mmCIF file of C-alpha atoms in Angstrom:
data_model
loop_
_atom_site.group_PDB
_atom_site.id
_atom_site.type_symbol
_atom_site.label_atom_id
_atom_site.label_comp_id
_atom_site.label_asym_id
_atom_site.label_seq_id
_atom_site.Cartn_x
_atom_site.Cartn_y
_atom_site.Cartn_z
ATOM 1 C CA UNK A 284 0.317 -0.166 -0.642
ATOM 2 C CA UNK A 285 1.339 2.618 -1.105
ATOM 3 C CA UNK A 286 0.969 5.880 1.515
ATOM 4 C CA UNK A 287 0.358 10.174 0.474
ATOM 5 C CA UNK A 288 3.165 12.594 0.750
ATOM 6 C CA UNK A 289 2.016 13.334 4.725
ATOM 7 C CA UNK A 290 2.503 9.347 6.116
ATOM 8 C CA UNK A 291 6.205 9.196 5.162
ATOM 9 C CA UNK A 292 7.138 13.090 5.885
ATOM 10 C CA UNK A 293 5.991 11.458 9.616
ATOM 11 C CA UNK A 294 7.826 8.590 9.420
ATOM 12 C CA UNK A 295 10.228 10.777 10.185
ATOM 13 C CA UNK A 296 9.191 11.243 13.365
ATOM 14 C CA UNK A 297 7.785 7.960 14.246
ATOM 15 C CA UNK A 298 9.742 5.073 14.412
ATOM 16 C CA UNK A 299 7.715 2.368 13.216
ATOM 17 C CA UNK A 300 9.952 -1.016 15.318
ATOM 18 C CA UNK A 301 10.761 0.908 18.922
ATOM 19 C CA UNK A 302 8.168 0.854 22.063
ATOM 20 C CA UNK A 303 8.364 4.010 23.587
ATOM 21 C CA UNK A 304 7.429 5.581 26.925
ATOM 22 C CA UNK A 305 4.060 7.187 26.926
ATOM 23 C CA UNK A 306 5.553 10.576 27.078
ATOM 24 C CA UNK A 307 7.656 10.343 24.436
ATOM 25 C CA UNK A 308 4.695 8.432 22.210
ATOM 26 C CA UNK A 309 2.897 11.850 22.672
ATOM 27 C CA UNK A 310 5.918 13.532 21.918
ATOM 28 C CA UNK A 311 6.235 11.594 18.435
ATOM 29 C CA UNK A 312 2.478 11.817 17.489
ATOM 30 C CA UNK A 313 3.026 15.400 18.202
ATOM 31 C CA UNK A 314 6.007 16.437 16.252
ATOM 32 C CA UNK A 315 4.990 14.629 12.940
ATOM 33 C CA UNK A 316 3.380 16.470 9.943
ATOM 34 C CA UNK A 317 -0.924 17.905 11.206
ATOM 35 C CA UNK A 318 -3.207 16.764 8.693
ATOM 36 C CA UNK A 319 -5.873 19.844 7.591
ATOM 37 C CA UNK A 320 -7.963 18.799 10.039
ATOM 38 C CA UNK A 321 -7.781 18.110 13.725
ATOM 39 C CA UNK A 322 -7.324 14.478 13.680
ATOM 40 C CA UNK A 323 -8.199 12.261 16.872
ATOM 41 C CA UNK A 324 -5.727 10.603 18.613
ATOM 42 C CA UNK A 325 -6.698 7.198 19.204
ATOM 43 C CA UNK A 326 -5.411 4.634 21.657
ATOM 44 C CA UNK A 327 -5.058 0.777 20.738
ATOM 45 C CA UNK A 328 -5.048 -1.408 23.934
ATOM 46 C CA UNK A 329 -4.347 -4.965 22.762
ATOM 47 C CA UNK A 330 -5.140 -7.404 25.475
ATOM 48 C CA UNK A 331 -3.968 -10.776 26.839
ATOM 49 C CA UNK A 332 -7.751 -12.184 27.230
ATOM 50 C CA UNK A 333 -10.071 -14.419 25.763
ATOM 51 C CA UNK A 334 -13.083 -13.013 24.394
ATOM 52 C CA UNK A 335 -15.039 -15.307 23.702
ATOM 53 C CA UNK A 336 -15.001 -16.084 27.962
ATOM 54 C CA UNK A 337 -17.247 -14.553 29.890
ATOM 55 C CA UNK A 338 -15.518 -13.574 32.704
ATOM 56 C CA UNK A 339 -12.886 -12.282 30.202
ATOM 57 C CA UNK A 340 -14.999 -9.084 28.859
ATOM 58 C CA UNK A 341 -12.971 -6.052 29.841
ATOM 59 C CA UNK A 342 -15.525 -2.640 29.694
ATOM 60 C CA UNK A 343 -15.808 0.236 31.991
ATOM 61 C CA UNK A 344 -16.420 4.572 31.219
ATOM 62 C CA UNK A 345 -13.805 6.944 32.917
ATOM 63 C CA UNK A 346 -13.719 11.003 32.160
ATOM 64 C CA UNK A 347 -10.860 11.729 30.301
ATOM 65 C CA UNK A 348 -9.345 14.935 32.262
ATOM 66 C CA UNK A 349 -8.553 16.732 28.863
ATOM 67 C CA UNK A 350 -12.639 15.466 27.683
ATOM 68 C CA UNK A 351 -11.968 14.300 23.955
ATOM 69 C CA UNK A 352 -12.397 17.295 22.468
ATOM 70 C CA UNK A 353 -15.257 16.099 20.697
ATOM 71 C CA UNK A 354 -18.811 17.838 20.512
ATOM 72 C CA UNK A 355 -20.774 14.725 22.430
ATOM 73 C CA UNK A 356 -24.611 14.785 20.624
ATOM 74 C CA UNK A 357 -26.618 13.468 24.040
ATOM 75 C CA UNK A 358 -29.948 12.050 24.341
ATOM 76 C CA UNK A 359 -31.801 11.204 27.474
ATOM 77 C CA UNK A 360 -34.876 9.069 27.248
ATOM 78 C CA UNK A 361 -36.828 10.102 30.202
ATOM 79 C CA UNK A 362 -40.290 11.269 31.469
ATOM 80 C CA UNK A 363 -41.997 13.936 34.173
ATOM 81 C CA UNK A 364 -39.219 16.006 36.076
ATOM 82 C CA UNK A 365 -36.617 14.473 34.626
ATOM 83 C CA UNK A 366 -36.793 15.729 31.312
ATOM 84 C CA UNK A 367 -36.507 19.218 32.401
ATOM 85 C CA UNK A 368 -33.326 17.876 34.249
ATOM 86 C CA UNK A 369 -31.766 16.614 31.833
ATOM 87 C CA UNK A 370 -32.276 19.493 29.790
ATOM 88 C CA UNK A 371 -30.595 21.642 31.822
ATOM 89 C CA UNK A 372 -27.312 19.242 31.584
ATOM 90 C CA UNK A 373 -27.013 19.889 28.895
ATOM 91 C CA UNK A 374 -29.090 17.481 26.970
ATOM 92 C CA UNK A 375 -29.524 18.002 23.022
ATOM 93 C CA UNK A 376 -32.774 15.896 23.348
ATOM 94 C CA UNK A 377 -34.844 14.650 25.748
ATOM 95 C CA UNK A 378 -38.867 13.234 25.771
ATOM 96 C CA UNK A 379 -40.086 9.433 25.560
ATOM 97 C CA UNK A 380 -42.825 8.776 22.798
ATOM 98 C CA UNK A 381 -41.244 10.910 20.462
ATOM 99 C CA UNK A 382 -38.469 10.245 19.718
ATOM 100 C CA UNK A 383 -38.921 6.470 20.198
ATOM 101 C CA UNK A 384 -40.564 6.627 17.372
ATOM 102 C CA UNK A 385 -38.544 8.526 15.593
ATOM 103 C CA UNK A 386 -35.549 6.490 17.157
ATOM 104 C CA UNK A 387 -37.712 3.243 15.491
ATOM 105 C CA UNK A 388 -37.813 5.068 11.904
ATOM 106 C CA UNK A 389 -34.656 5.176 11.416
ATOM 107 C CA UNK A 390 -33.421 8.721 13.188
ATOM 108 C CA UNK A 391 -29.757 8.378 14.547
ATOM 109 C CA UNK A 392 -28.375 11.536 14.699
ATOM 110 C CA UNK A 393 -27.201 11.749 18.349
ATOM 111 C CA UNK A 394 -23.822 9.923 19.745
ATOM 112 C CA UNK A 395 -24.842 9.454 23.336
ATOM 113 C CA UNK A 396 -27.891 7.575 25.172
ATOM 114 C CA UNK A 397 -28.872 7.351 27.774
ATOM 115 C CA UNK A 398 -31.910 6.724 29.959
ATOM 116 C CA UNK A 399 -34.232 6.531 33.549
ATOM 117 C CA UNK A 400 -34.524 3.064 35.048
ATOM 118 C CA UNK A 401 -38.741 3.690 34.673
ATOM 119 C CA UNK A 402 -38.685 3.865 30.462
ATOM 120 C CA UNK A 403 -36.246 1.467 30.029
ATOM 121 C CA UNK A 404 -39.315 -0.947 29.530
ATOM 122 C CA UNK A 405 -40.244 1.310 26.429
ATOM 123 C CA UNK A 406 -36.682 1.820 25.782
ATOM 124 C CA UNK A 407 -36.078 -1.647 25.460
ATOM 125 C CA UNK A 408 -38.358 -2.295 22.443
ATOM 126 C CA UNK A 409 -35.335 -0.005 20.506
ATOM 127 C CA UNK A 410 -32.801 -2.727 21.211
ATOM 128 C CA UNK A 411 -32.663 -4.040 18.006
ATOM 129 C CA UNK A 412 -31.573 -0.587 16.547
ATOM 130 C CA UNK A 413 -29.249 0.366 18.769
ATOM 131 C CA UNK A 414 -28.319 -2.135 19.809
ATOM 132 C CA UNK A 415 -25.667 -3.168 16.661
ATOM 133 C CA UNK A 416 -25.242 1.092 17.222
ATOM 134 C CA UNK A 417 -23.570 0.499 20.454
ATOM 135 C CA UNK A 418 -25.774 3.287 21.201
ATOM 136 C CA UNK A 419 -28.203 1.070 23.612
ATOM 137 C CA UNK A 420 -28.370 2.560 27.653
ATOM 138 C CA UNK A 421 -27.126 -0.155 29.676
ATOM 139 C CA UNK A 422 -26.533 0.116 33.799
ATOM 140 C CA UNK A 423 -22.918 -1.061 33.673
ATOM 141 C CA UNK A 424 -21.837 1.849 31.193
ATOM 142 C CA UNK A 425 -23.418 4.509 33.605
ATOM 143 C CA UNK A 426 -26.372 5.678 31.025
ATOM 144 C CA UNK A 427 -29.156 3.882 32.857
ATOM 145 C CA UNK A 428 -29.571 6.103 35.914
ATOM 146 C CA UNK A 429 -32.067 8.398 38.006
ATOM 147 C CA UNK A 430 -29.159 10.601 38.310
ATOM 148 C CA UNK A 431 -29.614 12.627 34.596
ATOM 149 C CA UNK A 432 -27.844 15.935 35.695
ATOM 150 C CA UNK A 433 -24.597 13.770 36.261
ATOM 151 C CA UNK A 434 -24.323 11.251 33.661
ATOM 152 C CA UNK A 435 -25.626 14.325 30.723
ATOM 153 C CA UNK A 436 -22.299 16.583 32.540
ATOM 154 C CA UNK A 437 -19.944 13.922 32.480
ATOM 155 C CA UNK A 438 -20.814 13.284 29.010
ATOM 156 C CA UNK A 439 -20.850 16.179 27.689
ATOM 157 C CA UNK A 440 -17.318 16.934 29.541
ATOM 158 C CA UNK A 441 -15.338 13.649 28.414
ATOM 159 C CA UNK A 442 -16.842 10.486 29.970
ATOM 160 C CA UNK A 443 -15.696 7.475 27.193
ATOM 161 C CA UNK A 444 -16.538 3.797 27.701
ATOM 162 C CA UNK A 445 -14.313 1.630 26.506
ATOM 163 C CA UNK A 446 -14.609 -2.119 25.657
ATOM 164 C CA UNK A 447 -12.768 -4.662 24.532
ATOM 165 C CA UNK A 448 -13.935 -6.260 20.816
ATOM 166 C CA UNK A 449 -13.652 -9.594 20.011
ATOM 167 C CA UNK A 450 -9.731 -9.931 18.696
ATOM 168 C CA UNK A 451 -9.184 -9.180 22.464
ATOM 169 C CA UNK A 452 -8.693 -5.074 21.759
ATOM 170 C CA UNK A 453 -9.728 -1.593 22.859
ATOM 171 C CA UNK A 454 -10.020 0.969 20.182
ATOM 172 C CA UNK A 455 -10.759 4.359 21.816
ATOM 173 C CA UNK A 456 -10.264 8.052 21.858
ATOM 174 C CA UNK A 457 -8.380 10.621 24.033
ATOM 175 C CA UNK A 458 -8.165 13.695 22.528
ATOM 176 C CA UNK A 459 -7.122 15.648 19.100
ATOM 177 C CA UNK A 460 -4.099 16.277 17.716
ATOM 178 C CA UNK A 461 -4.436 19.429 18.446
ATOM 179 C CA UNK A 462 -4.259 19.494 22.768
ATOM 180 C CA UNK A 463 -0.716 19.855 24.232
ATOM 181 C CA UNK A 464 1.195 16.787 24.841
ATOM 182 C CA UNK A 465 0.342 16.782 28.786
ATOM 183 C CA UNK A 466 -3.396 16.902 27.823
ATOM 184 C CA UNK A 467 -2.834 13.669 25.957
ATOM 185 C CA UNK A 468 -0.150 11.753 28.321
ATOM 186 C CA UNK A 469 -2.682 12.979 30.748
ATOM 187 C CA UNK A 470 -6.154 11.516 29.368
ATOM 188 C CA UNK A 471 -4.151 7.952 27.678
ATOM 189 C CA UNK A 472 -2.553 8.117 31.047
ATOM 190 C CA UNK A 473 -5.832 7.714 32.916
ATOM 191 C CA UNK A 474 -7.239 5.642 30.127
ATOM 192 C CA UNK A 475 -4.527 2.597 30.872
ATOM 193 C CA UNK A 476 -4.680 2.967 34.488
ATOM 194 C CA UNK A 477 -8.248 1.805 34.164
ATOM 195 C CA UNK A 478 -8.160 -0.669 31.972
ATOM 196 C CA UNK A 479 -5.436 -2.232 34.032
ATOM 197 C CA UNK A 480 -7.630 -1.890 37.145
ATOM 198 C CA UNK A 481 -10.507 -3.890 35.210
ATOM 199 C CA UNK A 482 -8.054 -7.202 34.826
ATOM 200 C CA UNK A 483 -10.079 -10.076 34.898
ATOM 201 C CA UNK A 484 -9.012 -12.511 37.803
ATOM 202 C CA UNK A 485 -9.860 -15.542 34.904
ATOM 203 C CA UNK A 486 -6.800 -13.689 32.922
ATOM 204 C CA UNK A 487 -3.799 -15.477 33.268
ATOM 205 C CA UNK A 488 -0.171 -14.658 31.628
ATOM 206 C CA UNK A 489 0.265 -10.933 30.383
ATOM 207 C CA UNK A 490 -2.251 -8.785 30.471
ATOM 208 C CA UNK A 491 -0.989 -5.758 28.400
ATOM 209 C CA UNK A 492 0.017 -7.002 25.214
ATOM 210 C CA UNK A 493 0.598 -4.308 23.197
ATOM 211 C CA UNK A 494 -0.247 -0.936 23.016
ATOM 212 C CA UNK A 495 -0.396 1.523 20.006
ATOM 213 C CA UNK A 496 -1.403 5.418 19.464
ATOM 214 C CA UNK A 497 -2.379 6.635 16.467
ATOM 215 C CA UNK A 498 -3.866 9.989 14.624
ATOM 216 C CA UNK A 499 -6.696 9.705 12.293
ATOM 217 C CA UNK A 500 -4.560 9.974 9.191
ATOM 218 C CA UNK A 501 -0.904 9.460 10.824
ATOM 219 C CA UNK A 502 1.088 5.811 11.795
ATOM 220 C CA UNK A 503 1.229 3.856 14.868
ATOM 221 C CA UNK A 504 3.444 4.923 17.302
ATOM 222 C CA UNK A 505 4.219 1.481 20.148
ATOM 223 C CA UNK A 506 4.072 2.282 23.769
ATOM 224 C CA UNK A 507 6.156 -0.635 25.654
ATOM 225 C CA UNK A 508 4.010 -2.340 27.847
ATOM 226 C CA UNK A 509 5.656 -2.296 30.699
ATOM 227 C CA UNK A 510 6.286 1.105 30.785
ATOM 228 C CA UNK A 511 2.602 2.286 30.764
ATOM 229 C CA UNK A 512 2.815 3.659 34.467
ATOM 230 C CA UNK A 513 -0.397 0.553 34.868
ATOM 231 C CA UNK A 514 -1.258 0.366 38.486
ATOM 232 C CA UNK A 515 -1.150 -3.748 37.520
ATOM 233 C CA UNK A 516 -3.843 -5.160 39.791
ATOM 234 C CA UNK A 517 -2.181 -9.043 41.393
#
């Protein structure tokens, strides 16, 4: 595969075979030529687990200290006083029957869906359309809650969900290329420490197998898992 001029120029600042310390990896990304848009910086973490085993699923939510740099559109399924609470907290769309019908009709102009527990009997009918898109409210992700104001504020403020895929890898954004080195490094540390704490007790051997940071259009930068500053539980 032939890469463009900017990609080849980026490789002058990044050694594709080297495993960097986290701070040095972020610095290498920042030194590489930028695209004409504010690229997303992503972390790709390969875990030493068997994703086919139910007791080895790694999933959780964290609030990145510097956010993701992305404007998040939040839909809240609620009724009564919770509608006003969601609106005052900054939700973009709030209601129940109206938005249930819109989603069933193919409307998906939102990034995160949150619901109160008392309306899940209605929202549950949307599982077939929201589930495959990763948009179904879920208690484990903190998106089924009566504390709607907090959930909306955290989601707007940089809360993300990380989840291992079928190949045992977590892919998630940790910011934008316009972020400072310190902001990206602190966001990465928050993520990697959360993933380390989420290690399944049934997982044996090396847990953090490989870690790579990359921008949307740039080459990946490998991070030494042993220097990722993650307090992996015993």
